[in-house]
mmCIF file of C-alpha atoms in Angstrom:
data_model
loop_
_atom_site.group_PDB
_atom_site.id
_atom_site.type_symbol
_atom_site.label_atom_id
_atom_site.label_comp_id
_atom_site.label_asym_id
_atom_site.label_seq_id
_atom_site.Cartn_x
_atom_site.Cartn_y
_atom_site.Cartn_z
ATOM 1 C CA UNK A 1 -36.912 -175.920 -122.643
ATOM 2 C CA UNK A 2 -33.356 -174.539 -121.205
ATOM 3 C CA UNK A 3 -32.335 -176.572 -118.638
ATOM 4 C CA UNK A 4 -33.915 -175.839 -115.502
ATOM 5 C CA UNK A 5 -32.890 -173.532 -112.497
ATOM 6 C CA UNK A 6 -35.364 -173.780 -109.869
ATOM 7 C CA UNK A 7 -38.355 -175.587 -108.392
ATOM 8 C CA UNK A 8 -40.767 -173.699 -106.434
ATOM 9 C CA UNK A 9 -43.771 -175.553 -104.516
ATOM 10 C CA UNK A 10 -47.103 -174.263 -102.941
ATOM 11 C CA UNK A 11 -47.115 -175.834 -99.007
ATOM 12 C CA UNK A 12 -51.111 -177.532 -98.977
ATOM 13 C CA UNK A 13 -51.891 -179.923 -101.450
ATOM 14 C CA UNK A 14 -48.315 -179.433 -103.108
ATOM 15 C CA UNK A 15 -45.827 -180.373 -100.341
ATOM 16 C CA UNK A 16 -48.776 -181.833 -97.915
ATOM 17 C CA UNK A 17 -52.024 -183.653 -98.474
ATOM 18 C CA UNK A 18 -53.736 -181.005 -96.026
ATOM 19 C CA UNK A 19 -56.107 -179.875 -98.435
ATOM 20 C CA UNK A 20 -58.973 -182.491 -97.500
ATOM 21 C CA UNK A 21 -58.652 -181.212 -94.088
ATOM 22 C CA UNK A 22 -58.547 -177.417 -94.944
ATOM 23 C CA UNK A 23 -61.748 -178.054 -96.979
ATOM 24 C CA UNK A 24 -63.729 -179.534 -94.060
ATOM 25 C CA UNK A 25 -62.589 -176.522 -92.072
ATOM 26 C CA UNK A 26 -63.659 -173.867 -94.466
ATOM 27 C CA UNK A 27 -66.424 -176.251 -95.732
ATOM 28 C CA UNK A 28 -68.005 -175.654 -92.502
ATOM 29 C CA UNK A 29 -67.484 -172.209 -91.919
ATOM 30 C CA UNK A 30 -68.623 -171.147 -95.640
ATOM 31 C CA UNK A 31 -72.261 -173.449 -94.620
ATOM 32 C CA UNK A 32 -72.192 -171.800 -91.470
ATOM 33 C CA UNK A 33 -72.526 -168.007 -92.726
ATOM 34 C CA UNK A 34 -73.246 -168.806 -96.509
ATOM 35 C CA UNK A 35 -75.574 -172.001 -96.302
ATOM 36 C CA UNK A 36 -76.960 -170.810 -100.006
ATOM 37 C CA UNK A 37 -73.593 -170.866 -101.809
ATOM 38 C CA UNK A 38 -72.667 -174.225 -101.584
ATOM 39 C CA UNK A 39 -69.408 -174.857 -102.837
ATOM 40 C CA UNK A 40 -67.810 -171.604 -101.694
ATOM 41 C CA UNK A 41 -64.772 -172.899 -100.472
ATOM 42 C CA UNK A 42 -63.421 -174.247 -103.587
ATOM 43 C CA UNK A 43 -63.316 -170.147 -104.893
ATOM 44 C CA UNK A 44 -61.223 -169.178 -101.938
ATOM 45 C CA UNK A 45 -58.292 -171.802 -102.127
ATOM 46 C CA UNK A 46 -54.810 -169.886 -102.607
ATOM 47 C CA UNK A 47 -56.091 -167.034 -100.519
ATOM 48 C CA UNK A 48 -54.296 -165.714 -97.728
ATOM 49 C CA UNK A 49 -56.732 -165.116 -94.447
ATOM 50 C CA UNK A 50 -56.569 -161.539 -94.873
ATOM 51 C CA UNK A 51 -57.684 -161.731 -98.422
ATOM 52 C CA UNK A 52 -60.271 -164.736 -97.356
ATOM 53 C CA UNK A 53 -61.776 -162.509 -94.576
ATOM 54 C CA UNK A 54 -61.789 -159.184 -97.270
ATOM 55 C CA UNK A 55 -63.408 -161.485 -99.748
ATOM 56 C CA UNK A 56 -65.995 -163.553 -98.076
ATOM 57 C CA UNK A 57 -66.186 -162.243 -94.971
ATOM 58 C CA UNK A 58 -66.150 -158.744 -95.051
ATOM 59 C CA UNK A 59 -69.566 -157.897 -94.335
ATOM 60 C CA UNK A 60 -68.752 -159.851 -90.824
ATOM 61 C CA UNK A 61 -65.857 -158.178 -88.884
ATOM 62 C CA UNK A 62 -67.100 -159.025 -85.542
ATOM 63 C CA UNK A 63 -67.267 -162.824 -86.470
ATOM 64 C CA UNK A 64 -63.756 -163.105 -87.876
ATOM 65 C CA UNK A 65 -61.531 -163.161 -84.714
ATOM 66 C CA UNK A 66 -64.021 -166.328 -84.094
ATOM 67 C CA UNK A 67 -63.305 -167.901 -87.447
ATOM 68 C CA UNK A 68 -59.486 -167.416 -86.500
ATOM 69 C CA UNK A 69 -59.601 -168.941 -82.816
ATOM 70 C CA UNK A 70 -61.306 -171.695 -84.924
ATOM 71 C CA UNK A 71 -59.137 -171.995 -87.240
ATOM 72 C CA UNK A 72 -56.028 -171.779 -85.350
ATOM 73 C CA UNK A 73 -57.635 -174.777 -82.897
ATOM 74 C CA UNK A 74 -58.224 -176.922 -86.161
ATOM 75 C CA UNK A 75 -54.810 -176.476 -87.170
ATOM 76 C CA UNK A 76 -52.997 -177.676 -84.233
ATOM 77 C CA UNK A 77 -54.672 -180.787 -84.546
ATOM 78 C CA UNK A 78 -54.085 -181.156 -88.237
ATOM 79 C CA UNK A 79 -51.599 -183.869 -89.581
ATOM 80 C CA UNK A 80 -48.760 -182.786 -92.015
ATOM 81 C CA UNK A 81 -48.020 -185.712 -94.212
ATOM 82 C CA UNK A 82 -45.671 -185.298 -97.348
ATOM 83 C CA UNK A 83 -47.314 -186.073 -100.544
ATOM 84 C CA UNK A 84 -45.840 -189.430 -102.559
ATOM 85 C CA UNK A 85 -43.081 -189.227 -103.265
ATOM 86 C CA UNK A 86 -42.004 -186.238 -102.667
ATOM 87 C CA UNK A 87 -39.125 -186.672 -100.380
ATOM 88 C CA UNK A 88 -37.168 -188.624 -102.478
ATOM 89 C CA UNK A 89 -38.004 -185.911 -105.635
ATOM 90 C CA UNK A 90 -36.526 -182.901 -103.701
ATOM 91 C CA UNK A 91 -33.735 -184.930 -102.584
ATOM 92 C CA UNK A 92 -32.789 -185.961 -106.435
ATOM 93 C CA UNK A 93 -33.229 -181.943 -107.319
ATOM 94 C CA UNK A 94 -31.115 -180.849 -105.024
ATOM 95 C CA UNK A 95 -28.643 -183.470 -105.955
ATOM 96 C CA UNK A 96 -28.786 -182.290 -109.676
ATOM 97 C CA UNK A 97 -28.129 -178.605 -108.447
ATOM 98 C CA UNK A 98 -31.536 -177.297 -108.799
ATOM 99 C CA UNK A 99 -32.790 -174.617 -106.290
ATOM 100 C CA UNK A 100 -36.113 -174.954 -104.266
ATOM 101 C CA UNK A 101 -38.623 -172.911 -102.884
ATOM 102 C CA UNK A 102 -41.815 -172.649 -100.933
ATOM 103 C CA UNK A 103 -44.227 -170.185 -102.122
ATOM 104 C CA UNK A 104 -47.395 -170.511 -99.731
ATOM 105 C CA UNK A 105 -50.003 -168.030 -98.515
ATOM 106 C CA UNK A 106 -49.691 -169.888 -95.422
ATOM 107 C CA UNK A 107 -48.515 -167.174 -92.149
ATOM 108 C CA UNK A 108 -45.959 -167.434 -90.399
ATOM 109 C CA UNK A 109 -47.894 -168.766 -87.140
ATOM 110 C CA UNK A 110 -48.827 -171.845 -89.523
ATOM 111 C CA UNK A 111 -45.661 -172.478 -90.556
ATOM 112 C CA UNK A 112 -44.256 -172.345 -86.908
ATOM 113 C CA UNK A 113 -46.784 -175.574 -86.613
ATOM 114 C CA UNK A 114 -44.862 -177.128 -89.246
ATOM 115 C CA UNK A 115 -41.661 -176.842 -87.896
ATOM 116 C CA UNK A 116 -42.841 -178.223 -85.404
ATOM 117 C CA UNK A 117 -43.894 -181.388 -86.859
ATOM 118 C CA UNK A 118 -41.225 -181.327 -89.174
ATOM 119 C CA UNK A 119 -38.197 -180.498 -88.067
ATOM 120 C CA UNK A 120 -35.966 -181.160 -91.255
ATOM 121 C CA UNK A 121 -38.781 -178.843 -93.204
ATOM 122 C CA UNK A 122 -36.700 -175.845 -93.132
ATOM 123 C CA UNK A 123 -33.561 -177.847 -94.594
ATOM 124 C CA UNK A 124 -35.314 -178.833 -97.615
ATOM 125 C CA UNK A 125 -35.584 -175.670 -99.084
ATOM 126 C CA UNK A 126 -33.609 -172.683 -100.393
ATOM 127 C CA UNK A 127 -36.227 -170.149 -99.608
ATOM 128 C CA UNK A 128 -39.726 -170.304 -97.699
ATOM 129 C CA UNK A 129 -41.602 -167.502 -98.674
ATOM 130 C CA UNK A 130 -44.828 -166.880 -96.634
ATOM 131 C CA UNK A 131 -47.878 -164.564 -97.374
ATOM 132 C CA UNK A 132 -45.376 -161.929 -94.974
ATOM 133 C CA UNK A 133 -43.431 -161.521 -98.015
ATOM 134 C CA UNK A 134 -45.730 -161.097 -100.878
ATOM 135 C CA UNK A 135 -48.476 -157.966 -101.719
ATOM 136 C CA UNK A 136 -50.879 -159.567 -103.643
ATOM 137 C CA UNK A 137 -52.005 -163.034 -103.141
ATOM 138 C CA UNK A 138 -52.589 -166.036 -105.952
ATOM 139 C CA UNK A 139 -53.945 -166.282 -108.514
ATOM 140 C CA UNK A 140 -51.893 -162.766 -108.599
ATOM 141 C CA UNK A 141 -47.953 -163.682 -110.067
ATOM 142 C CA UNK A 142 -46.582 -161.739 -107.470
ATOM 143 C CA UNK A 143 -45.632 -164.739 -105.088
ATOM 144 C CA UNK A 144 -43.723 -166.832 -107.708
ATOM 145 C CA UNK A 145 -42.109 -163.918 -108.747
ATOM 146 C CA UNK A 146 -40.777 -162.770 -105.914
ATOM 147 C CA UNK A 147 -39.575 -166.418 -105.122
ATOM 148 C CA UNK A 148 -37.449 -166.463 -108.942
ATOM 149 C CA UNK A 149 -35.995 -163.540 -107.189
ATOM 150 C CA UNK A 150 -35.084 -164.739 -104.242
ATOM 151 C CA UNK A 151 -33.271 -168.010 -105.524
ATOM 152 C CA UNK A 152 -31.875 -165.795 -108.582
ATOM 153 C CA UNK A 153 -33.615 -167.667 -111.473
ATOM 154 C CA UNK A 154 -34.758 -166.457 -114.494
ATOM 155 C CA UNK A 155 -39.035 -167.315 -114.516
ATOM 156 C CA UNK A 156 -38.508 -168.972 -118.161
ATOM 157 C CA UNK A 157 -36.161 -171.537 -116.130
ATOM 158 C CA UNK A 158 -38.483 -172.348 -113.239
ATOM 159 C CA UNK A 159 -41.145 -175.128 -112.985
ATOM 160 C CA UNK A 160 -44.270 -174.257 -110.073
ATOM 161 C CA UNK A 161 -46.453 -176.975 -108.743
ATOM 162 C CA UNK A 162 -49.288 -175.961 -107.426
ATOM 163 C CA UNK A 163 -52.962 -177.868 -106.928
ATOM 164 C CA UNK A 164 -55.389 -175.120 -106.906
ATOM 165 C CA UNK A 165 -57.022 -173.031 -109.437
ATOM 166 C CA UNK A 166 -55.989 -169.930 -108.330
ATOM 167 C CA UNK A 167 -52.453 -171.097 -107.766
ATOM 168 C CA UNK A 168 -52.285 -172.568 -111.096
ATOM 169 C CA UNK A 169 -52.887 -169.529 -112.660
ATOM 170 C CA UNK A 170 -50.546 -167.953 -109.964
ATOM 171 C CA UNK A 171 -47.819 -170.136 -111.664
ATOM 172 C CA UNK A 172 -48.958 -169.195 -115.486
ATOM 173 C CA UNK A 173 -48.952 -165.515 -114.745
ATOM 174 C CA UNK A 174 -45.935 -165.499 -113.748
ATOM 175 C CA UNK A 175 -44.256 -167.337 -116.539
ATOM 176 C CA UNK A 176 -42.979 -170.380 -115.585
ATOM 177 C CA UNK A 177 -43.700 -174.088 -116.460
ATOM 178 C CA UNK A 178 -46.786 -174.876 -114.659
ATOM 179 C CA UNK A 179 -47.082 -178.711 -113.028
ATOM 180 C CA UNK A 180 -50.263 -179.324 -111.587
ATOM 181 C CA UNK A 181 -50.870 -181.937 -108.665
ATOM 182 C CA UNK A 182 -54.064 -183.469 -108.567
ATOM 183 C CA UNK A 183 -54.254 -183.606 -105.140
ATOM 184 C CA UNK A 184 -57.212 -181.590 -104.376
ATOM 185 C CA UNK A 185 -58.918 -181.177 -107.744
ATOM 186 C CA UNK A 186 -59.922 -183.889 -110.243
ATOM 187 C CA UNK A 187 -57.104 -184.024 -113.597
ATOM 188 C CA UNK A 188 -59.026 -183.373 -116.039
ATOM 189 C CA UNK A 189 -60.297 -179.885 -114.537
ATOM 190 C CA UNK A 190 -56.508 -178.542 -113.682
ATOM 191 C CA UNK A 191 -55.418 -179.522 -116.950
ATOM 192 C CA UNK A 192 -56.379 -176.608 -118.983
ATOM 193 C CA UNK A 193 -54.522 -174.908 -116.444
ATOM 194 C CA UNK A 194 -51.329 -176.629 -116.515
ATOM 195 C CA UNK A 195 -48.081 -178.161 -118.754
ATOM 196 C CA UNK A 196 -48.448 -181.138 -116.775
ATOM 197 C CA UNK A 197 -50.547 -182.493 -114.545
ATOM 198 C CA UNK A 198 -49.296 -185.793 -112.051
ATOM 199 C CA UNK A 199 -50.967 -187.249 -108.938
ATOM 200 C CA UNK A 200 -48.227 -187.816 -106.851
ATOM 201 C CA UNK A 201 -44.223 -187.274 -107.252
ATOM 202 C CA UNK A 202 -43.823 -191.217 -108.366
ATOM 203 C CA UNK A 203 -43.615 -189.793 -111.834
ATOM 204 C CA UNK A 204 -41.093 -191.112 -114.097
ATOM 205 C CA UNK A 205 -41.953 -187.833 -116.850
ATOM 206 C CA UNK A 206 -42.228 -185.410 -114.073
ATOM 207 C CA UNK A 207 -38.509 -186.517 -112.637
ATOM 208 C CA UNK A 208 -37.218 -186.550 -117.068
ATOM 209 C CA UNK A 209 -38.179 -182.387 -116.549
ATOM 210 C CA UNK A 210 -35.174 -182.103 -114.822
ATOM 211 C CA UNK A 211 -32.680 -184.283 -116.938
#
């Protein structure tokens, strides 16, 4: 592989351990409407709201501004805490000259949260692209993409770490070396799904991609 341009990360699960949190929230609201599909949140990870609501929920437009005034009360209690290791590893890439980028179907309105918690966030990155700046959602390429674009990288040259299914394929689709965290899912199920799969960012093989 050519050396590499460009690093772009999904936010929850990826950047954050939120994902144990998300899945209690949605956990309950899938058992609350859907109590015979158990498991139904694990199919909706990677989706924006709007494409969560036009999924799963679309047979229930007057319940929806509910689920959000839920949702948005969950999150402002949520914690935002960095995944190991992963401070120091985007530190080290932008040291070595290689461009970053957040690529989240996270809104805006979340992401003001996160500022908030974190105000060096913004700093760590060349690009934060939001599900504002994207058509179709993951597993759809379109997100990645459009972030290669933004930091001017070719795809063959860029390496996306993602932790869900439909994000993984997100990355795939799109072209570029696909790192999978195992954050959220067990290893051996993302692996079919990824180049490389790592718990955590203490990785001595993970930090030789960028050598």
């Amino acid at each position: 592989m050519n050396k590499l341009q460009a690093a772009l990360f999904d936010l929850d699960g990826v950047v954050f351990d939120t994902e144990p949190q998300y899945s209690v929230f949605w956990g309950g609201e899938c058992r609350r409407y859907f109590p015979n599909q158990p498991g139904l949140e694990n199919r909706i990870k990677g989706q924006t709201l709007v494409q969560i609501y036009d999924s799963v929920f679309a047979g229930l437009p007057e319940e929806q501004p509910l689920i959000t005034a839920r949702l948005n009360e969950f999150e402002r209690h949520m914690t935002f805490n960095y995944v190991a290791g992963f401070l120091p590893f985007i530190d080290r890439l932008r040291q070595q000259g290689v461009k970053t980028a957040v690529v989240t179907s996270s809104n805006l309105e979340k992401m003001q949260r996160v500022y908030e918690s974190h105000p060096e966030f913004s700093k760590l990155f060349d690009a934060i692209l939001t599900s504002e700046d994207f058509a179709h959602s993951k597993p759809h390429p379109d997100c990645y993409l459009r972030g290669a674009a933004r930091l001017g990288a070719d795809v063959s040259r860029c390496v996306g770490f993602e932790d869900s299914f439909n994000g993984l394929r997100s990355v795939r689709a799109a072209g570029m070396f696909v790192v999978g965290l195992a954050t959220t899912n067990p290893a051996e199920a993302i692996m079919p799904y990824a180049n490389m799969v790592v718990t955590d960012y203490n990785n001595e093989q993970l930090s030789a991609l960028f050598k």
